[in-house]
Amino acid sequence: MNGLSAGSGTAGVNGCPVAHQPSGAGDAEPGYGDLLRLDELLALPPGRGKLHDEHLFYVAHMVYELWFKVILDELECARDGMFGDDVPRVLYCLRRVATIERVMVQQVEVLETISPGSFAKLRPFLYEASGIQSVQFREIEFLSGLKDERHLGRGDLRPADRESLRRRLAEPALGDAFRALRRRRGDPDLLELLREEIPGSELLSVAEALTDHDEQFSVWRSRHVHMVERIIGAKPGTGGSSGVHYLRSTLEERFFPELWELRTRL
């Protein structure tokens, strides 16, 4: 995983990148609130109006972005593990990714507690901002193999965000790492491995873990579509997209279509 490189500041106590000494604490060890920087964290959710659901809306999306960051770290670890022939590490990371994605699916229910009338009042405060503009979301797609260079041409991207996507576009994806692992294992026939009633192949375990990631991310997409339709119906999205119509067009996208095709050939 990214480790210290993922932090935005200098390392604190015992090398922890998020720990910092509380003001006036001297040599005292940081407490729970200091380690998590709760003063900063709890001051983050914006809110200019008096709408009841505004705070919830922002917090829910901030939580998703934090989960996206963890997923990216774990996917990088899994990819590097495949290139390094470290299957236990790969499976450890991918199992966590799929678990987080299941949590993300459940969290959609929180956003569904916002009534259509409440969101209609909130929507003007969002301007042209939209979840489809999430750079980390696109990074997950790119790292998982769903690379689309057109996203680099978006006018809303900050220079640093465009550079992040350009880097993801150029670097190896999970599928590249899996194919390298498969070659090192003698390039076995995945279809024959899948025919086993009780599979015992490490390579197939990795393939199934990648499929889990693909499936759970797709389930989250689908759940998100239903939530959006329930709240705004067929209206256009805030970021200029066609809203539900656009979201539905992404439901057939797969990170590893070749792994899904194996089932058809079995």
CSV table of C-alpha atoms in Angstrom, one decimal:
chain,number,residue,atom,x,y,z
A,1,MET,CA,0.0,0.0,0.0
A,2,ASN,CA,1.0,3.6,-0.3
A,3,GLY,CA,2.0,3.9,3.4
A,4,LEU,CA,3.6,7.3,4.3
A,5,SER,CA,3.4,8.5,0.7
A,6,ALA,CA,-0.3,8.8,1.0
A,7,GLY,CA,-0.1,11.3,3.8
A,8,SER,CA,-0.4,15.0,3.1
A,9,GLY,CA,1.9,16.1,6.0
A,10,THR,CA,5.0,15.1,7.9
A,11,ALA,CA,5.1,12.0,10.0
A,12,GLY,CA,4.1,12.5,13.6
A,13,VAL,CA,4.6,10.4,16.7
A,14,ASN,CA,6.4,7.1,16.1
A,15,GLY,CA,6.4,7.8,12.4
A,16,CYS,CA,2.6,7.9,12.2
A,17,PRO,CA,1.6,10.2,9.3
A,18,VAL,CA,-1.7,11.3,10.9
A,19,ALA,CA,-0.5,11.7,14.5
A,20,HIS,CA,0.5,15.1,15.8
A,21,GLN,CA,1.1,16.6,19.1
A,22,PRO,CA,-1.9,18.5,20.6
A,23,SER,CA,-1.2,22.2,21.2
A,24,GLY,CA,0.6,22.7,24.5
A,25,ALA,CA,0.7,18.9,25.2
A,26,GLY,CA,4.5,18.8,25.6
A,27,ASP,CA,5.7,15.3,25.6
A,28,ALA,CA,2.2,13.8,26.1
A,29,GLU,CA,1.2,11.0,23.7
A,30,PRO,CA,-1.6,11.9,21.3
A,31,GLY,CA,-5.1,10.8,22.2
A,32,TYR,CA,-7.8,9.4,20.1
A,33,GLY,CA,-9.0,12.8,18.8
A,34,ASP,CA,-5.4,13.8,18.0
A,35,LEU,CA,-4.6,10.6,16.1
A,36,LEU,CA,-7.8,11.0,14.0
A,37,ARG,CA,-7.5,14.8,13.7
A,38,LEU,CA,-11.1,15.1,14.8
A,39,ASP,CA,-11.1,18.8,15.1
A,40,GLU,CA,-10.1,19.1,11.5
A,41,LEU,CA,-12.3,16.3,10.3
A,42,LEU,CA,-15.5,17.4,12.0
A,43,ALA,CA,-15.0,21.0,10.7
A,44,LEU,CA,-14.8,19.7,7.1
A,45,PRO,CA,-18.4,19.2,6.0
A,46,PRO,CA,-19.5,22.4,4.2
A,47,GLY,CA,-22.9,23.8,4.8
A,48,ARG,CA,-24.0,27.3,3.8
A,49,GLY,CA,-27.8,26.9,4.3
A,50,LYS,CA,-30.2,25.7,6.9
A,51,LEU,CA,-31.4,22.7,5.0
A,52,HIS,CA,-31.8,19.7,7.3
A,53,ASP,CA,-30.3,17.2,4.8
A,54,GLU,CA,-27.4,19.3,3.6
A,55,HIS,CA,-24.9,18.0,6.2
A,56,LEU,CA,-25.9,14.4,5.7
A,57,PHE,CA,-25.5,14.7,1.9
A,58,TYR,CA,-21.9,16.1,2.2
A,59,VAL,CA,-20.8,13.7,4.9
A,60,ALA,CA,-22.1,10.6,2.9
A,61,HIS,CA,-20.1,11.6,-0.1
A,62,MET,CA,-17.0,12.4,1.9
A,63,VAL,CA,-17.2,8.9,3.4
A,64,TYR,CA,-17.4,7.4,-0.1
A,65,GLU,CA,-14.2,9.3,-1.0
A,66,LEU,CA,-12.4,8.0,2.0
A,67,TRP,CA,-13.5,4.4,1.1
A,68,PHE,CA,-12.3,5.1,-2.5
A,69,LYS,CA,-8.9,6.0,-1.1
A,70,VAL,CA,-8.6,2.8,0.9
A,71,ILE,CA,-9.8,0.8,-2.2
A,72,LEU,CA,-7.1,2.4,-4.4
A,73,ASP,CA,-4.4,1.6,-1.8
A,74,GLU,CA,-5.6,-2.0,-1.6
A,75,LEU,CA,-5.9,-2.4,-5.4
A,76,GLU,CA,-2.4,-1.1,-5.8
A,77,CYS,CA,-1.1,-3.6,-3.2
A,78,ALA,CA,-2.9,-6.4,-5.0
A,79,ARG,CA,-1.5,-5.4,-8.3
A,80,ASP,CA,2.0,-5.2,-7.0
A,81,GLY,CA,1.5,-8.5,-5.2
A,82,MET,CA,0.6,-10.2,-8.5
A,83,PHE,CA,3.7,-8.8,-10.2
A,84,GLY,CA,5.7,-10.0,-7.2
A,85,ASP,CA,4.1,-13.5,-7.2
A,86,ASP,CA,2.8,-12.9,-3.6
A,87,VAL,CA,-0.6,-14.5,-3.8
A,88,PRO,CA,-1.4,-14.4,-0.1
A,89,ARG,CA,-1.0,-10.7,-0.1
A,90,VAL,CA,-3.1,-10.3,-3.3
A,91,LEU,CA,-6.0,-12.3,-1.7
A,92,TYR,CA,-5.7,-10.4,1.5
A,93,CYS,CA,-6.1,-7.1,-0.2
A,94,LEU,CA,-8.8,-8.1,-2.7
A,95,ARG,CA,-10.9,-9.6,0.1
A,96,ARG,CA,-10.8,-6.3,1.9
A,97,VAL,CA,-11.8,-4.4,-1.3
A,98,ALA,CA,-14.9,-6.6,-1.8
A,99,THR,CA,-15.9,-6.1,1.8
A,100,ILE,CA,-15.6,-2.4,1.6
A,101,GLU,CA,-17.6,-2.4,-1.6
A,102,ARG,CA,-20.4,-4.3,0.2
A,103,VAL,CA,-20.4,-1.7,2.9
A,104,MET,CA,-20.7,1.0,0.2
A,105,VAL,CA,-23.7,-0.7,-1.2
A,106,GLN,CA,-25.4,-0.6,2.2
A,107,GLN,CA,-24.5,3.1,2.6
A,108,VAL,CA,-26.7,4.0,-0.3
A,109,GLU,CA,-29.6,3.5,2.0
A,110,VAL,CA,-28.4,6.4,4.0
A,111,LEU,CA,-28.7,8.7,1.0
A,112,GLU,CA,-32.2,7.3,0.3
A,113,THR,CA,-33.4,8.8,3.6
A,114,ILE,CA,-33.3,12.2,1.8
A,115,SER,CA,-36.7,13.0,0.5
A,116,PRO,CA,-37.2,14.1,-3.2
A,117,GLY,CA,-38.6,17.4,-1.9
A,118,SER,CA,-35.5,17.9,0.4
A,119,PHE,CA,-33.1,17.2,-2.4
A,120,ALA,CA,-34.9,19.6,-4.7
A,121,LYS,CA,-34.2,22.4,-2.2
A,122,LEU,CA,-30.6,21.2,-1.8
A,123,ARG,CA,-29.8,20.8,-5.5
A,124,PRO,CA,-29.2,24.6,-6.3
A,125,PHE,CA,-26.5,24.6,-3.7
A,126,LEU,CA,-24.6,21.9,-5.6
A,127,TYR,CA,-24.1,24.1,-8.6
A,128,GLU,CA,-22.6,21.8,-11.3
A,129,ALA,CA,-20.9,19.5,-8.9
A,130,SER,CA,-21.7,15.8,-9.4
A,131,GLY,CA,-20.4,12.4,-8.2
A,132,ILE,CA,-19.5,11.6,-11.8
A,133,GLN,CA,-16.7,14.1,-11.4
A,134,SER,CA,-15.0,12.1,-8.6
A,135,VAL,CA,-11.4,11.6,-9.7
A,136,GLN,CA,-10.8,8.7,-7.3
A,137,PHE,CA,-13.8,6.9,-8.8
A,138,ARG,CA,-12.2,7.2,-12.2
A,139,GLU,CA,-8.9,6.1,-10.8
A,140,ILE,CA,-10.5,2.9,-9.5
A,141,GLU,CA,-11.9,2.3,-13.0
A,142,PHE,CA,-8.6,2.9,-14.6
A,143,LEU,CA,-6.6,0.8,-12.1
A,144,SER,CA,-9.2,-2.0,-12.6
A,145,GLY,CA,-8.7,-1.9,-16.4
A,146,LEU,CA,-11.7,0.3,-17.5
A,147,LYS,CA,-9.5,3.0,-19.0
A,148,ASP,CA,-11.1,5.8,-21.0
A,149,GLU,CA,-8.8,8.6,-22.1
A,150,ARG,CA,-11.7,10.9,-22.8
A,151,HIS,CA,-12.0,11.6,-19.0
A,152,LEU,CA,-8.7,13.5,-19.2
A,153,GLY,CA,-10.3,16.1,-21.4
A,154,ARG,CA,-12.9,17.1,-18.8
A,155,GLY,CA,-13.0,20.9,-18.2
A,156,ASP,CA,-13.7,20.6,-14.5
A,157,LEU,CA,-10.4,18.8,-13.7
A,158,ARG,CA,-7.8,20.5,-11.7
A,159,PRO,CA,-4.2,20.1,-13.0
A,160,ALA,CA,-3.3,17.7,-10.2
A,161,ASP,CA,-6.4,15.6,-10.8
A,162,ARG,CA,-5.7,15.4,-14.6
A,163,GLU,CA,-2.1,14.3,-13.8
A,164,SER,CA,-3.5,11.6,-11.4
A,165,LEU,CA,-5.7,10.2,-14.2
A,166,ARG,CA,-2.9,10.4,-16.7
A,167,ARG,CA,-0.6,8.4,-14.4
A,168,ARG,CA,-3.3,5.8,-13.9
A,169,LEU,CA,-3.9,5.6,-17.7
A,170,ALA,CA,-0.2,4.9,-18.3
A,171,GLU,CA,0.5,2.4,-15.4
A,172,PRO,CA,-0.3,-1.3,-15.5
A,173,ALA,CA,-3.8,-2.3,-14.5
A,174,LEU,CA,-4.9,-5.3,-12.4
A,175,GLY,CA,-5.5,-7.3,-15.6
A,176,ASP,CA,-2.0,-6.7,-16.7
A,177,ALA,CA,-0.7,-7.9,-13.4
A,178,PHE,CA,-2.9,-11.0,-13.4
A,179,ARG,CA,-1.7,-12.0,-16.9
A,180,ALA,CA,1.9,-11.6,-15.8
A,181,LEU,CA,1.1,-13.9,-12.8
A,182,ARG,CA,-0.5,-16.4,-15.0
A,183,ARG,CA,2.5,-16.5,-17.3
A,184,ARG,CA,4.8,-17.1,-14.4
A,185,ARG,CA,2.5,-20.0,-13.3
A,186,GLY,CA,2.9,-21.7,-16.7
A,187,ASP,CA,-0.1,-20.1,-18.4
A,188,PRO,CA,-2.6,-22.7,-17.4
A,189,ASP,CA,-6.0,-23.0,-19.0
A,190,LEU,CA,-8.4,-21.1,-16.7
A,191,LEU,CA,-11.4,-22.8,-18.1
A,192,GLU,CA,-10.0,-26.2,-17.1
A,193,LEU,CA,-9.2,-24.9,-13.6
A,194,LEU,CA,-12.8,-23.6,-13.3
A,195,ARG,CA,-14.2,-27.0,-14.2
A,196,GLU,CA,-13.0,-28.4,-10.8
A,197,GLU,CA,-15.8,-29.0,-8.5
A,198,ILE,CA,-13.7,-27.8,-5.5
A,199,PRO,CA,-11.1,-25.5,-7.0
A,200,GLY,CA,-7.7,-25.6,-5.4
A,201,SER,CA,-5.6,-23.5,-7.7
A,202,GLU,CA,-4.0,-20.3,-6.3
A,203,LEU,CA,-4.3,-18.7,-9.7
A,204,LEU,CA,-8.0,-19.4,-9.9
A,205,SER,CA,-8.4,-18.0,-6.3
A,206,VAL,CA,-6.9,-14.7,-7.6
A,207,ALA,CA,-9.2,-14.8,-10.6
A,208,GLU,CA,-12.3,-15.3,-8.4
A,209,ALA,CA,-11.2,-12.5,-6.1
A,210,LEU,CA,-10.8,-10.1,-9.0
A,211,THR,CA,-14.3,-11.2,-10.1
A,212,ASP,CA,-15.6,-10.4,-6.6
A,213,HIS,CA,-14.3,-6.9,-7.0
A,214,ASP,CA,-15.8,-6.5,-10.4
A,215,GLU,CA,-19.2,-7.9,-9.2
A,216,GLN,CA,-19.4,-5.8,-6.0
A,217,PHE,CA,-18.5,-2.6,-7.8
A,218,SER,CA,-21.2,-3.4,-10.4
A,219,VAL,CA,-23.7,-4.0,-7.6
A,220,TRP,CA,-22.8,-0.6,-6.1
A,221,ARG,CA,-23.4,1.1,-9.5
A,222,SER,CA,-26.8,-0.6,-9.8
A,223,ARG,CA,-27.8,0.3,-6.3
A,224,HIS,CA,-26.8,3.9,-6.9
A,225,VAL,CA,-28.9,4.1,-10.0
A,226,HIS,CA,-32.0,3.1,-8.1
A,227,MET,CA,-31.3,5.6,-5.4
A,228,VAL,CA,-30.8,8.4,-7.9
A,229,GLU,CA,-34.0,7.5,-9.8
A,230,ARG,CA,-36.0,7.4,-6.5
A,231,ILE,CA,-34.8,10.9,-5.5
A,232,ILE,CA,-34.7,12.9,-8.8
A,233,GLY,CA,-36.5,10.6,-11.3
A,234,ALA,CA,-35.5,11.2,-14.9
A,235,LYS,CA,-34.1,14.7,-14.5
A,236,PRO,CA,-30.6,15.5,-15.8
A,237,GLY,CA,-27.7,15.1,-13.4
A,238,THR,CA,-26.1,18.1,-11.6
A,239,GLY,CA,-22.8,17.6,-13.5
A,240,GLY,CA,-24.4,18.0,-16.9
A,241,SER,CA,-25.0,14.3,-17.5
A,242,SER,CA,-28.3,12.8,-18.5
A,243,GLY,CA,-28.8,11.6,-15.0
A,244,VAL,CA,-30.3,8.1,-14.6
A,245,HIS,CA,-30.1,7.5,-18.3
A,246,TYR,CA,-26.3,7.9,-18.2
A,247,LEU,CA,-25.9,5.9,-15.0
A,248,ARG,CA,-27.9,3.0,-16.5
A,249,SER,CA,-25.6,3.0,-19.6
A,250,THR,CA,-22.6,2.1,-17.3
A,251,LEU,CA,-24.3,-1.0,-15.7
A,252,GLU,CA,-23.0,-3.4,-18.3
A,253,GLU,CA,-19.4,-2.3,-17.9
A,254,ARG,CA,-17.0,-5.0,-16.6
A,255,PHE,CA,-13.4,-4.7,-15.4
A,256,PHE,CA,-12.5,-8.3,-16.4
A,257,PRO,CA,-14.9,-9.4,-19.2
A,258,GLU,CA,-12.7,-12.4,-20.0
A,259,LEU,CA,-13.2,-13.8,-16.5
A,260,TRP,CA,-17.0,-13.5,-16.9
A,261,GLU,CA,-16.8,-15.1,-20.4
A,262,LEU,CA,-15.3,-18.3,-18.9
A,263,ARG,CA,-18.7,-19.1,-17.3
A,264,THR,CA,-20.4,-19.0,-20.7
A,265,ARG,CA,-17.8,-21.4,-22.1
A,266,LEU,CA,-17.9,-23.8,-19.1
